[in-house]
Amino acid sequence: MAGKHVTRDVDTRAVLSVKDLSVQFQETYAVQDLSFDLRPQEVLAIVGESGSGKSVTSLAIMGLVELSSSGRVRSGTIEFERPGGELTDLRAVPERTMRTIRGNEISMIFQEPLTSLNPVYPVGDQIAEVLRVHTQASRKASWSGALELMDKVRIPEAARRAKQYPHQLSGGMRQRVMIAMALACQPRVLIADEPTTALDVTIQAQILALLRELKDEIGASIIFITHDMGVVAEIADRVLVMRNSLAVETGSVADVFRAPRQPYTRLLLSAVPRLGSMADSDTPAPFSLSTEGA
């Protein structure tokens, strides 16, 4: 599985640098003392079970945690290299600046498109609206741009599909629409929060291949959030493993898959199905929950 992965040489500077990040909801810490760097054109996978803190990390980067009345970023810095080369701590900028950065420079793809797309507008209009808001393009130019983006994410018959509503599209097509919206302004960083979880394995593979191609086309760096180590092996250069709000292991995908240091990482790897692993058994083996020493 991991043998298919080819490690690329990447720039050593950081496009995004998170240092000592802690996020609290009421009395509970969802993220504690988290640090990592994201390099140019790198895919960093943040992996862990539900409640590990991986999605909260993405919300903190987007400046969305404190829009919740119970959420607070308690400490840490989130330094982002803006297009001119200027390093900006996203925690220190006013909300007006963050609204400019969101979508233009850092975009996010969410897990379930039906909860993110507006059911009462055709998908082409929704992509065009992103272009109008962020680039001040005319209505005609934004519609043309929407069709180009739909072509870019390999949606067939873009002109016809653009006039359809979200419920008229398959799950894979809806996710492609979400990717088109996220790429509208060619962001430097793309955060993908479990974008393939709700899809079947064939469509999942297509979406992963599409993200790899688009990353190279627009030169973006990707933070890919998932609970699936099989997906990590397919798309990522490096992996950060989280458990109970803490980072427990990090390294290149090749190194972590070859020699995981933590029992919890080994547990995640053992959950990935392997062809032929049940050949000598009539019934499934129980899933081990032991994480002693993790």
PDB file of N, CA, C and O in Angstrom, residues 3 10 37 68 73 75 94 107 120 140-141 151 171 223 227 244 246 259 278 281:
ATOM      1  N   GLY A   3       3.922   1.292  -0.575  1.00  0.00           N
ATOM      2  CA  GLY A   3       4.982   1.182  -1.558  1.00  0.00           C
ATOM      3  C   GLY A   3       4.713   1.979  -2.812  1.00  0.00           C
ATOM      4  O   GLY A   3       5.623   2.275  -3.564  1.00  0.00           O
ATOM      5  N   VAL A  10      10.789  18.708  -1.475  1.00  0.00           N
ATOM      6  CA  VAL A  10       9.997  19.916  -1.335  1.00  0.00           C
ATOM      7  C   VAL A  10      10.847  21.017  -0.724  1.00  0.00           C
ATOM      8  O   VAL A  10      11.854  20.770  -0.074  1.00  0.00           O
ATOM      9  N   ASP A  37       4.774  22.458  10.388  1.00  0.00           N
ATOM     10  CA  ASP A  37       5.011  23.322   9.234  1.00  0.00           C
ATOM     11  C   ASP A  37       4.406  22.694   7.990  1.00  0.00           C
ATOM     12  O   ASP A  37       4.371  21.467   7.852  1.00  0.00           O
ATOM     13  N   SER A  68     -17.562  30.677  17.183  1.00  0.00           N
ATOM     14  CA  SER A  68     -18.408  29.920  18.101  1.00  0.00           C
ATOM     15  C   SER A  68     -18.288  30.533  19.488  1.00  0.00           C
ATOM     16  O   SER A  68     -17.194  30.855  19.938  1.00  0.00           O
ATOM     17  N   VAL A  73      -9.172  30.134  20.912  1.00  0.00           N
ATOM     18  CA  VAL A  73      -7.776  29.782  20.711  1.00  0.00           C
ATOM     19  C   VAL A  73      -7.011  30.382  21.875  1.00  0.00           C
ATOM     20  O   VAL A  73      -6.899  31.608  21.999  1.00  0.00           O
ATOM     21  N   SER A  75      -3.731  29.824  22.949  1.00  0.00           N
ATOM     22  CA  SER A  75      -2.314  30.178  22.817  1.00  0.00           C
ATOM     23  C   SER A  75      -1.802  29.707  21.461  1.00  0.00           C
ATOM     24  O   SER A  75      -2.449  28.933  20.762  1.00  0.00           O
ATOM     25  N   PRO A  94      -7.000  41.432  12.088  1.00  0.00           N
ATOM     26  CA  PRO A  94      -8.432  41.683  12.323  1.00  0.00           C
ATOM     27  C   PRO A  94      -9.300  40.811  11.426  1.00  0.00           C
ATOM     28  O   PRO A  94      -8.843  40.316  10.388  1.00  0.00           O
ATOM     29  N   SER A 107      -8.147  28.218   1.292  1.00  0.00           N
ATOM     30  CA  SER A 107      -9.502  27.734   1.040  1.00  0.00           C
ATOM     31  C   SER A 107      -9.712  26.398   1.729  1.00  0.00           C
ATOM     32  O   SER A 107      -8.759  25.712   2.073  1.00  0.00           O
ATOM     33  N   VAL A 120     -31.037  25.904  -3.088  1.00  0.00           N
ATOM     34  CA  VAL A 120     -32.000  26.632  -3.926  1.00  0.00           C
ATOM     35  C   VAL A 120     -31.349  27.362  -5.107  1.00  0.00           C
ATOM     36  O   VAL A 120     -32.041  28.037  -5.865  1.00  0.00           O
ATOM     37  N   LYS A 140     -21.009  38.259 -16.261  1.00  0.00           N
ATOM     38  CA  LYS A 140     -20.670  37.440 -17.422  1.00  0.00           C
ATOM     39  C   LYS A 140     -19.321  36.751 -17.237  1.00  0.00           C
ATOM     40  O   LYS A 140     -19.176  35.544 -17.520  1.00  0.00           O
ATOM     41  N   ALA A 141     -18.325  37.494 -16.737  1.00  0.00           N
ATOM     42  CA  ALA A 141     -16.993  36.920 -16.551  1.00  0.00           C
ATOM     43  C   ALA A 141     -16.991  35.853 -15.475  1.00  0.00           C
ATOM     44  O   ALA A 141     -16.297  34.830 -15.598  1.00  0.00           O
ATOM     45  N   ASP A 151     -14.766  22.663 -15.734  1.00  0.00           N
ATOM     46  CA  ASP A 151     -13.933  21.879 -16.652  1.00  0.00           C
ATOM     47  C   ASP A 151     -12.640  21.436 -15.955  1.00  0.00           C
ATOM     48  O   ASP A 151     -12.198  20.292 -16.110  1.00  0.00           O
ATOM     49  N   GLY A 171     -22.851  12.358  -5.434  1.00  0.00           N
ATOM     50  CA  GLY A 171     -21.953  12.795  -4.366  1.00  0.00           C
ATOM     51  C   GLY A 171     -20.586  13.194  -4.888  1.00  0.00           C
ATOM     52  O   GLY A 171     -20.011  14.196  -4.467  1.00  0.00           O
ATOM     53  N   ILE A 223      -3.412  20.696   3.226  1.00  0.00           N
ATOM     54  CA  ILE A 223      -3.580  19.987   4.495  1.00  0.00           C
ATOM     55  C   ILE A 223      -4.778  19.067   4.299  1.00  0.00           C
ATOM     56  O   ILE A 223      -5.893  19.527   4.062  1.00  0.00           O
ATOM     57  N   HIS A 227      -9.238  10.182   8.706  1.00  0.00           N
ATOM     58  CA  HIS A 227      -9.034   9.142   9.717  1.00  0.00           C
ATOM     59  C   HIS A 227      -8.505   7.873   9.063  1.00  0.00           C
ATOM     60  O   HIS A 227      -8.261   6.878   9.746  1.00  0.00           O
ATOM     61  N   ASN A 244      -6.468  12.450  21.038  1.00  0.00           N
ATOM     62  CA  ASN A 244      -6.903  13.145  22.261  1.00  0.00           C
ATOM     63  C   ASN A 244      -6.305  14.542  22.367  1.00  0.00           C
ATOM     64  O   ASN A 244      -5.777  14.923  23.408  1.00  0.00           O
ATOM     65  N   LEU A 246      -3.659  15.847  21.053  1.00  0.00           N
ATOM     66  CA  LEU A 246      -2.198  15.970  21.015  1.00  0.00           C
ATOM     67  C   LEU A 246      -1.625  15.347  19.749  1.00  0.00           C
ATOM     68  O   LEU A 246      -2.159  14.362  19.230  1.00  0.00           O
ATOM     69  N   ALA A 259       8.066   2.292   9.711  1.00  0.00           N
ATOM     70  CA  ALA A 259       8.458   2.037  11.099  1.00  0.00           C
ATOM     71  C   ALA A 259       7.741   3.005  12.039  1.00  0.00           C
ATOM     72  O   ALA A 259       8.353   3.936  12.577  1.00  0.00           O
ATOM     73  N   MET A 278      -7.610 -12.045   5.139  1.00  0.00           N
ATOM     74  CA  MET A 278      -8.578 -12.944   5.765  1.00  0.00           C
ATOM     75  C   MET A 278      -8.549 -14.346   5.157  1.00  0.00           C
ATOM     76  O   MET A 278      -9.447 -15.153   5.383  1.00  0.00           O
ATOM     77  N   SER A 281      -8.953 -17.287   7.597  1.00  0.00           N
ATOM     78  CA  SER A 281      -9.929 -17.130   8.664  1.00  0.00           C
ATOM     79  C   SER A 281     -11.342 -17.140   8.085  1.00  0.00           C
ATOM     80  O   SER A 281     -11.593 -16.545   7.030  1.00  0.00           O
TER      81      SER A 281
END
